[in-house]
Short mmCIF file of C-alpha atoms (C1' of nucleotides) in Angstrom, two decimals:
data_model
loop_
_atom_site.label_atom_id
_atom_site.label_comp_id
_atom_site.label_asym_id
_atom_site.label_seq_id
_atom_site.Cartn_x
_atom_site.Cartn_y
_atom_site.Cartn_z
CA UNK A 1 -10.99 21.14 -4.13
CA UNK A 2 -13.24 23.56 -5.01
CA UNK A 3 -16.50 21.06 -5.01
CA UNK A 4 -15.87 21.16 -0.60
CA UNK A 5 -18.87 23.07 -0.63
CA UNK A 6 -21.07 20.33 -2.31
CA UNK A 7 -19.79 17.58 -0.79
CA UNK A 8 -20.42 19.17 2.45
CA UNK A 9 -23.81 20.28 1.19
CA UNK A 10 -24.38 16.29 0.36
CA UNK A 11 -23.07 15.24 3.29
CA UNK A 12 -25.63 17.12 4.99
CA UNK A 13 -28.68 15.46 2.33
CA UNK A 14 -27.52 12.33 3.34
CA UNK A 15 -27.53 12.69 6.87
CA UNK A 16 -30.90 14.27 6.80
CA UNK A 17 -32.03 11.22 4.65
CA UNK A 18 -30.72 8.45 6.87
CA UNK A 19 -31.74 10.22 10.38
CA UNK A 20 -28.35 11.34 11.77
CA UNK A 21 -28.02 14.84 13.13
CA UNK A 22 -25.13 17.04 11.87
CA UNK A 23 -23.58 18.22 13.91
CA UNK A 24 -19.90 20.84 13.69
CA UNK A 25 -17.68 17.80 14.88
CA UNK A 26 -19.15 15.76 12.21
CA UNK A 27 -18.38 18.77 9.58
CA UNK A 28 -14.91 19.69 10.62
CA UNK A 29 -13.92 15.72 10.25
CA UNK A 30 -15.26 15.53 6.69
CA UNK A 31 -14.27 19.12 5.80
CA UNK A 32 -10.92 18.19 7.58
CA UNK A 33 -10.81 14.54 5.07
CA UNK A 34 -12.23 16.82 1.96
CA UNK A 35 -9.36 19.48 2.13
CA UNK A 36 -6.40 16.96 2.70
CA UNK A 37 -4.24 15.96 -0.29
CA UNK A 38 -3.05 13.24 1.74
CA UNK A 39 -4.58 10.53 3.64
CA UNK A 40 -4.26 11.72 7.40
CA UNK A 41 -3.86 9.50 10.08
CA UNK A 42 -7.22 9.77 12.85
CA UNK A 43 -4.25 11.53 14.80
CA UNK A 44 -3.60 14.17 12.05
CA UNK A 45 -7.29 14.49 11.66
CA UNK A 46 -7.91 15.22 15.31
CA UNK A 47 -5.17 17.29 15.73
CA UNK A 48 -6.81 19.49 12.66
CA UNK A 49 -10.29 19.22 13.94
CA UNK A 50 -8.75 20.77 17.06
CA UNK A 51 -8.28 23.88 15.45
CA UNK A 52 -11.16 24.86 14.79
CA UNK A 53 -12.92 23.02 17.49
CA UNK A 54 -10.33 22.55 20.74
CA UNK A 55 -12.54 21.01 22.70
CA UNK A 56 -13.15 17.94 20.73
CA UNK A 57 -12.88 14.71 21.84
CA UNK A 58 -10.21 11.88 20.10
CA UNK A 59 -13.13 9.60 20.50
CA UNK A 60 -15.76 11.53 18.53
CA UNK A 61 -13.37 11.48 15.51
CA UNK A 62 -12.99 7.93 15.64
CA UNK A 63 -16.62 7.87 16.23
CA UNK A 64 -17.41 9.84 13.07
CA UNK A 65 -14.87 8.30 10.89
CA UNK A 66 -16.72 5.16 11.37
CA UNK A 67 -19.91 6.76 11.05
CA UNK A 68 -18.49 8.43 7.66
CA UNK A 69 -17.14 4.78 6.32
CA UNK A 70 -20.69 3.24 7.04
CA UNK A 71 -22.17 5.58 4.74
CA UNK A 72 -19.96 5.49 2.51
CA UNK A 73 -18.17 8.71 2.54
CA UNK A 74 -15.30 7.63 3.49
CA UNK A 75 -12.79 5.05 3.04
CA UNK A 76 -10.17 3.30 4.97
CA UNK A 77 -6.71 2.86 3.37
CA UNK A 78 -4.16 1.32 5.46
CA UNK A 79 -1.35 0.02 3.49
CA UNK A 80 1.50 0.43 6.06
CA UNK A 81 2.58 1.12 8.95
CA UNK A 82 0.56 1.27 11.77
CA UNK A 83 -2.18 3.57 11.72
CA UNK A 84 -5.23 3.71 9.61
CA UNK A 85 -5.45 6.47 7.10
CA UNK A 86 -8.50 7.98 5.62
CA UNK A 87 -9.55 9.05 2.13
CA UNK A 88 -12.57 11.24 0.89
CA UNK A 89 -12.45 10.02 -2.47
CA UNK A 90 -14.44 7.17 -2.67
CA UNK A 91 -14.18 7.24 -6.06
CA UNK A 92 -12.29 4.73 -8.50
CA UNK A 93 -9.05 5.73 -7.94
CA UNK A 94 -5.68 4.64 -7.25
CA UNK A 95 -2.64 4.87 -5.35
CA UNK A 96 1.26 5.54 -5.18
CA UNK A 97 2.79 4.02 -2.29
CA UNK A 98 6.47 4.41 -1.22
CA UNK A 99 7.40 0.80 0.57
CA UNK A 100 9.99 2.47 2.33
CA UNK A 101 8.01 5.96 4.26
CA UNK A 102 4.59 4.95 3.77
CA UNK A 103 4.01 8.27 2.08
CA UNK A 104 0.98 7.69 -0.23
CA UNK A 105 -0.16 9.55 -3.33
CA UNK A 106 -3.57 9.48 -5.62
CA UNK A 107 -2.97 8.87 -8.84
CA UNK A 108 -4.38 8.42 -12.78
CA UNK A 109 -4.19 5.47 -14.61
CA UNK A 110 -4.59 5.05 -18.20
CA UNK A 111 -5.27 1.20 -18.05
CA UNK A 112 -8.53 -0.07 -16.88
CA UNK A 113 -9.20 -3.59 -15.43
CA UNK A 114 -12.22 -5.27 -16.17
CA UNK A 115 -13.69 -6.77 -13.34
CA UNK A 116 -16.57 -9.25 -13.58
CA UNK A 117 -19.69 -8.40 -11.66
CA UNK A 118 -19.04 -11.63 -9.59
CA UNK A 119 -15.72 -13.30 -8.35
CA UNK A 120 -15.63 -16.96 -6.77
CA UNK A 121 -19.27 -15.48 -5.06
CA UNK A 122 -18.52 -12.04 -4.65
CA UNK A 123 -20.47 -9.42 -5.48
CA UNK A 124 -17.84 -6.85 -7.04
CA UNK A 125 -18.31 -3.39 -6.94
CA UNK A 126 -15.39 -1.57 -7.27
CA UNK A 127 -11.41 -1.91 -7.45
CA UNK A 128 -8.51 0.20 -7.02
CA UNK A 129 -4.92 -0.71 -7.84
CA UNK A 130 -1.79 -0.07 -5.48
CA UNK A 131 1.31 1.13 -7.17
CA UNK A 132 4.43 0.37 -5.16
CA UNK A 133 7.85 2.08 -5.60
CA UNK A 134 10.30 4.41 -3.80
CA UNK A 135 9.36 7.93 -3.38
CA UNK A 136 12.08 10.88 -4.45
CA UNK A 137 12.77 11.28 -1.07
CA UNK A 138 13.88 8.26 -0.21
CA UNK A 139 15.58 7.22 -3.62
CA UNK A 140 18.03 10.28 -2.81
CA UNK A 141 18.86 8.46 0.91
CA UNK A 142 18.77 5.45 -0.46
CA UNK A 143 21.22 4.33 3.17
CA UNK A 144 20.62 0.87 3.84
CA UNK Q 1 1.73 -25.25 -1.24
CA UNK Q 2 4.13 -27.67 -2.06
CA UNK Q 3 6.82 -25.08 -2.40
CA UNK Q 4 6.93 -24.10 1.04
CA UNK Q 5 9.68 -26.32 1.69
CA UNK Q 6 12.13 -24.64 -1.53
CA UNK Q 7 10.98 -21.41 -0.04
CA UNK Q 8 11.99 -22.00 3.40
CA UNK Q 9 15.25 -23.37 1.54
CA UNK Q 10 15.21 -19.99 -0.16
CA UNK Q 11 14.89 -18.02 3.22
CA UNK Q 12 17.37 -19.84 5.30
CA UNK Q 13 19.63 -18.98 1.74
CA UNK Q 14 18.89 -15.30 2.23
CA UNK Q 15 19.89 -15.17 5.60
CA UNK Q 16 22.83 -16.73 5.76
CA UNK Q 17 23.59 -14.53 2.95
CA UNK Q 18 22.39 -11.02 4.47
CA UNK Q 19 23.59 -12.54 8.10
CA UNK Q 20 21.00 -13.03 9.82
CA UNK Q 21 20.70 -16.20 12.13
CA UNK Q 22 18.49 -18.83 11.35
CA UNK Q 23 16.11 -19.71 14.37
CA UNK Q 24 13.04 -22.11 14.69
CA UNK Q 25 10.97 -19.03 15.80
CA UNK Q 26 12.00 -17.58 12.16
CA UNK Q 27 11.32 -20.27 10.38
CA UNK Q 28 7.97 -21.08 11.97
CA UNK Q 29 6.58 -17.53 11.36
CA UNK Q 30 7.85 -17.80 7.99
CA UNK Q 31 6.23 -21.32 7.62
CA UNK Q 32 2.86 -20.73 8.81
CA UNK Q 33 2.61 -17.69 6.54
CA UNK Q 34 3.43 -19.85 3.93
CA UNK Q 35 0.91 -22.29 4.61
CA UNK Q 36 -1.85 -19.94 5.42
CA UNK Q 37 -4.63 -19.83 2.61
CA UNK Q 38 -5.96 -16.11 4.10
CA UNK Q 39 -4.36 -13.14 5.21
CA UNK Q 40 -3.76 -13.58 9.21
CA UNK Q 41 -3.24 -10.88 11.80
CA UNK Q 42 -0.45 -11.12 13.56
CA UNK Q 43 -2.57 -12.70 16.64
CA UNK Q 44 -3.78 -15.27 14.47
CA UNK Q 45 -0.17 -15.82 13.71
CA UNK Q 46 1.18 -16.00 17.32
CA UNK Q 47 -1.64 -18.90 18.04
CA UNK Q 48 -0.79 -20.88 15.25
CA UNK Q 49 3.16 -20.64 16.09
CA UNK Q 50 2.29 -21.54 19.52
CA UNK Q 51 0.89 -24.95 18.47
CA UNK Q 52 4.44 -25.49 17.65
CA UNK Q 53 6.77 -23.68 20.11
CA UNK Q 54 4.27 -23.27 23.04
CA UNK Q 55 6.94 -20.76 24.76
CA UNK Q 56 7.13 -18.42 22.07
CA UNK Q 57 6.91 -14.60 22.55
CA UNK Q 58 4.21 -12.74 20.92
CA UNK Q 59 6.87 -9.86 20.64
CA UNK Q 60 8.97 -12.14 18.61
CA UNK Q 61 6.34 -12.90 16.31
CA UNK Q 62 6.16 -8.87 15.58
CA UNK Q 63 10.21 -9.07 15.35
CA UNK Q 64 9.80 -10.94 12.61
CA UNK Q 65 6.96 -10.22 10.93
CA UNK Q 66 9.18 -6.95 10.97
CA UNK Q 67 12.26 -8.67 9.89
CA UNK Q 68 10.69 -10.97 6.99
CA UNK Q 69 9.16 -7.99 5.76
CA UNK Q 70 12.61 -5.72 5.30
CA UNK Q 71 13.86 -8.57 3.93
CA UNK Q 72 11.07 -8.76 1.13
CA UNK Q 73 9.55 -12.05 1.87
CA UNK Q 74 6.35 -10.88 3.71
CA UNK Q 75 4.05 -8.02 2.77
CA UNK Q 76 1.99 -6.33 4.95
CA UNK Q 77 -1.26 -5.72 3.96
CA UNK Q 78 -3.90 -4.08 5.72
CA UNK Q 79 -7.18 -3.17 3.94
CA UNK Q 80 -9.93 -2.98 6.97
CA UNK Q 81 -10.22 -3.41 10.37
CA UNK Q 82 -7.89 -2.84 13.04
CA UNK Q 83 -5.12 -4.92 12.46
CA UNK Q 84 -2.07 -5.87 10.35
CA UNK Q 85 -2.37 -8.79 7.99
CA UNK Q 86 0.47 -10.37 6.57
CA UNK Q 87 0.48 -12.13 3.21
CA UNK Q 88 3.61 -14.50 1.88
CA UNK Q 89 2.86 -14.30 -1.41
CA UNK Q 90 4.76 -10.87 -2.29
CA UNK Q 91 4.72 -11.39 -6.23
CA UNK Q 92 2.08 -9.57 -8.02
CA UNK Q 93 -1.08 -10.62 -7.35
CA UNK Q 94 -4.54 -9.34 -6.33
CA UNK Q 95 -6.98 -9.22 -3.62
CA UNK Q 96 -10.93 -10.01 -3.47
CA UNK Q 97 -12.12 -7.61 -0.34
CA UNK Q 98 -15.21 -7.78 1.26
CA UNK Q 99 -16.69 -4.46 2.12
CA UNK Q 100 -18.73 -5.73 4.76
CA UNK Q 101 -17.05 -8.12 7.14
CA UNK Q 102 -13.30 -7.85 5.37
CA UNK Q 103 -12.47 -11.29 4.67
CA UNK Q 104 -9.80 -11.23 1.88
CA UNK Q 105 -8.82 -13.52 -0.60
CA UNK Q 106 -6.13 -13.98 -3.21
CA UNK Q 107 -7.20 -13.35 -6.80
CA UNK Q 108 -5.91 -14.16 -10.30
CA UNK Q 109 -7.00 -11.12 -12.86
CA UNK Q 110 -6.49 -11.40 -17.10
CA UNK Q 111 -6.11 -7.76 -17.52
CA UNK Q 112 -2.63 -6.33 -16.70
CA UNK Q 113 -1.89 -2.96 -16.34
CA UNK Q 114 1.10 -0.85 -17.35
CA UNK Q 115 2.70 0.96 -14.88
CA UNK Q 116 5.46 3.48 -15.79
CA UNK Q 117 8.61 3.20 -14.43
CA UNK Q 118 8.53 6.25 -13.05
CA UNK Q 119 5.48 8.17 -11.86
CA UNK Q 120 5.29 11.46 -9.96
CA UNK Q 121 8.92 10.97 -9.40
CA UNK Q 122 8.46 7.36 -7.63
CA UNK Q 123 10.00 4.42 -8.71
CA UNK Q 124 8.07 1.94 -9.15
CA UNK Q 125 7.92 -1.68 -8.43
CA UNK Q 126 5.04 -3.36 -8.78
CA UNK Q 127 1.68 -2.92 -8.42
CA UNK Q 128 -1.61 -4.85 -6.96
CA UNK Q 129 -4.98 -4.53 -7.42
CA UNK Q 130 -7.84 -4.21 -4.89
CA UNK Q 131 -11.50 -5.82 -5.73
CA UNK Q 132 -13.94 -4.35 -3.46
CA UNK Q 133 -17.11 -6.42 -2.65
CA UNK Q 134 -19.65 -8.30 -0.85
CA UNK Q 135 -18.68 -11.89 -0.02
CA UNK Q 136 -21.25 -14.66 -0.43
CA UNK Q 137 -21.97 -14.66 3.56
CA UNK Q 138 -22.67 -11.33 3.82
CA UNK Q 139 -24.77 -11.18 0.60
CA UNK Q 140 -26.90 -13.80 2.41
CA UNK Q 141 -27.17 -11.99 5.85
CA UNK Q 142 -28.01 -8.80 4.00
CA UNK Q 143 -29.42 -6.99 6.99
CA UNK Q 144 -27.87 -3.47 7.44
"C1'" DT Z 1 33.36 -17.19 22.38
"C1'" DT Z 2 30.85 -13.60 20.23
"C1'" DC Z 3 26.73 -11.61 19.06
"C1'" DC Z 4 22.30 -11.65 17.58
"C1'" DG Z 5 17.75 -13.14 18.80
"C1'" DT Z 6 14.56 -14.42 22.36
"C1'" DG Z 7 11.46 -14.19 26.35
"C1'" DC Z 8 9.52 -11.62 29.74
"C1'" DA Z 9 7.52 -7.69 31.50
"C1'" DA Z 10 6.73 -3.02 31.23
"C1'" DA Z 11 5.70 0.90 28.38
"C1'" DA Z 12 3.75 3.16 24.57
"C1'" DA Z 13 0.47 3.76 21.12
"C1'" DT Z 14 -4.00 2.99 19.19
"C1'" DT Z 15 -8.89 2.13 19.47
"C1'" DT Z 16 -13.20 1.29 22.01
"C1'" DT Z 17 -16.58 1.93 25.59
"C1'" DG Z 18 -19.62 3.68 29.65
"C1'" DC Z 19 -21.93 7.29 31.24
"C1'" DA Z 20 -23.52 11.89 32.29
"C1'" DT Z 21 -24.33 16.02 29.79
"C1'" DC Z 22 -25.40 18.69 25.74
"C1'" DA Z 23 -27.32 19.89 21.24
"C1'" DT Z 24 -30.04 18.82 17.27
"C1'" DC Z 25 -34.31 17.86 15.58
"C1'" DG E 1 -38.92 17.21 24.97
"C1'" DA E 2 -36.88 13.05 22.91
"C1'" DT E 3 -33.14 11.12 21.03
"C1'" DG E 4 -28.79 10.77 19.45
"C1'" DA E 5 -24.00 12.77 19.72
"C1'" DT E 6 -20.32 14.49 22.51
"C1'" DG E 7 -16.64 14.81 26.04
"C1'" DC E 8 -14.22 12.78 29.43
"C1'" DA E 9 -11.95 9.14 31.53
"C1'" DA E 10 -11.21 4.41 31.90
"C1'" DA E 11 -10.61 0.07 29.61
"C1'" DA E 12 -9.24 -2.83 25.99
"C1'" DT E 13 -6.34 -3.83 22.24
"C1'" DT E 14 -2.32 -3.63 19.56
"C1'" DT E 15 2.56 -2.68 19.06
"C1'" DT E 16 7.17 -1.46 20.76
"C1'" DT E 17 11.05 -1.51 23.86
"C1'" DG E 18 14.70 -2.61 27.64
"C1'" DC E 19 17.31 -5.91 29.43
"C1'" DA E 20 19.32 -10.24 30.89
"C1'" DC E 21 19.78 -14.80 29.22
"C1'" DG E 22 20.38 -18.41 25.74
"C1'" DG E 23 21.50 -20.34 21.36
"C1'" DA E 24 23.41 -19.98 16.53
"C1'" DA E 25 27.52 -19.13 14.09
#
DNA sequence: TTCCGTGCAAAAATTTTGCATCATC
DNA sequence: GATGATGCAAAATTTTTGCACGGAA
């Protein structure tokens, strides 16, 4: 958490590089994305930009988030439910998933998959594996 | 493919079983799932149901997308774009994603990975992997 | 006959868009 | 000052829900 800062700071390269103006919305969404452990819904995300900017618009954070996934900042994860969810780290990483709440959680794997560079004409670049299970909460009300 | 009649057999078993009533909307949701080679959304769905029961209800279609996947014989899976894809095939197995246009398709990988039983306090299930790349059409029509 | 499931239509929720204004470069 | 981004509101899209009717058990 503590690399905010240069991520921000990178951000702001790469915006310079490409020709897109920063501007505070566009700083509080991917500060907003850098500082959450989860992945927020573009409802949580607005409703956090809001604090520090009230006057944003819902539409400029879905504008930005798609702005932040072209360039690769960003990334959707949508795994259930209804919403899209976003995540910061780009990186190879994976994920904890509870099939019953949705509630989703980065995690380390020892294992590695290797992945050739091209699958039935795809160029691969990266992967990221999905672990599925049932999350404390909802093993302890396990009803139905 | 030419299981899809054992697993219908299979899901009309389950219901009667859990007690759920076995309908011709059900089992034509269920069937062109089965049959479909890609992931649809649940418009695509709808359409291809309505080719057999023109008077169907798109609302049903989301009832039981909903139901099958309680039950355990649909997943939902949702990597990009704005809409729910459904996928029959809920045994492990992997997907091929394109970064650029998100067409998915299903893939077979050597390498396994082993996946505690429990992790972070989840239980977990089962697991699926995610290749991320560029599919042959969109490595042709590079243009950014 | 008893319920669960369906269809229809309306409502709710989510995402996108047009346009005038504002801020960054 | 030019251009691109924002805010607002409206539109479009996607999903859910209420309710009366119909069909499966």
């Amino acid at each position: 958490m503590q690399n905010v800062r240069e991520r921000l700071e990178l951000f702001v390269k790469k915006c310079k590089e490409i020709g897109l103006k920063i501007t505070p919305q566009r700083l509080a969404v991917y500060e907003v994305l850098l500082k959450s452990p989860n992945h927020p819904t573009v409802e949580e995300i607005y409703e956090e930009v809001k604090k520090m900017y009230p006057y944003v618009s819902l539409a400029t954070v879905y504008r930005t988030l798609e702005t932040l996934e072209r360039i690769g900042l960003v990334r959707r994860v949508c795994f259930w439910g209804n919403s899209a969810r976003y995540d910061a780290n780009t990186s190879e990483h994976h994920h904890l998933i509870c099939e019953r709440c949705g509630k989703i959680e980065d995690i380390e794997l020892d294992d590695r998959i290797s992945v050739p560079p091209e699958l039935k004409g795809f160029k691969t670049e990266s992967y990221s594996v999905n672990v599925y299970g049932l999350c404390p909460d909802c093993r302890s009300n396990l009803p139905s």
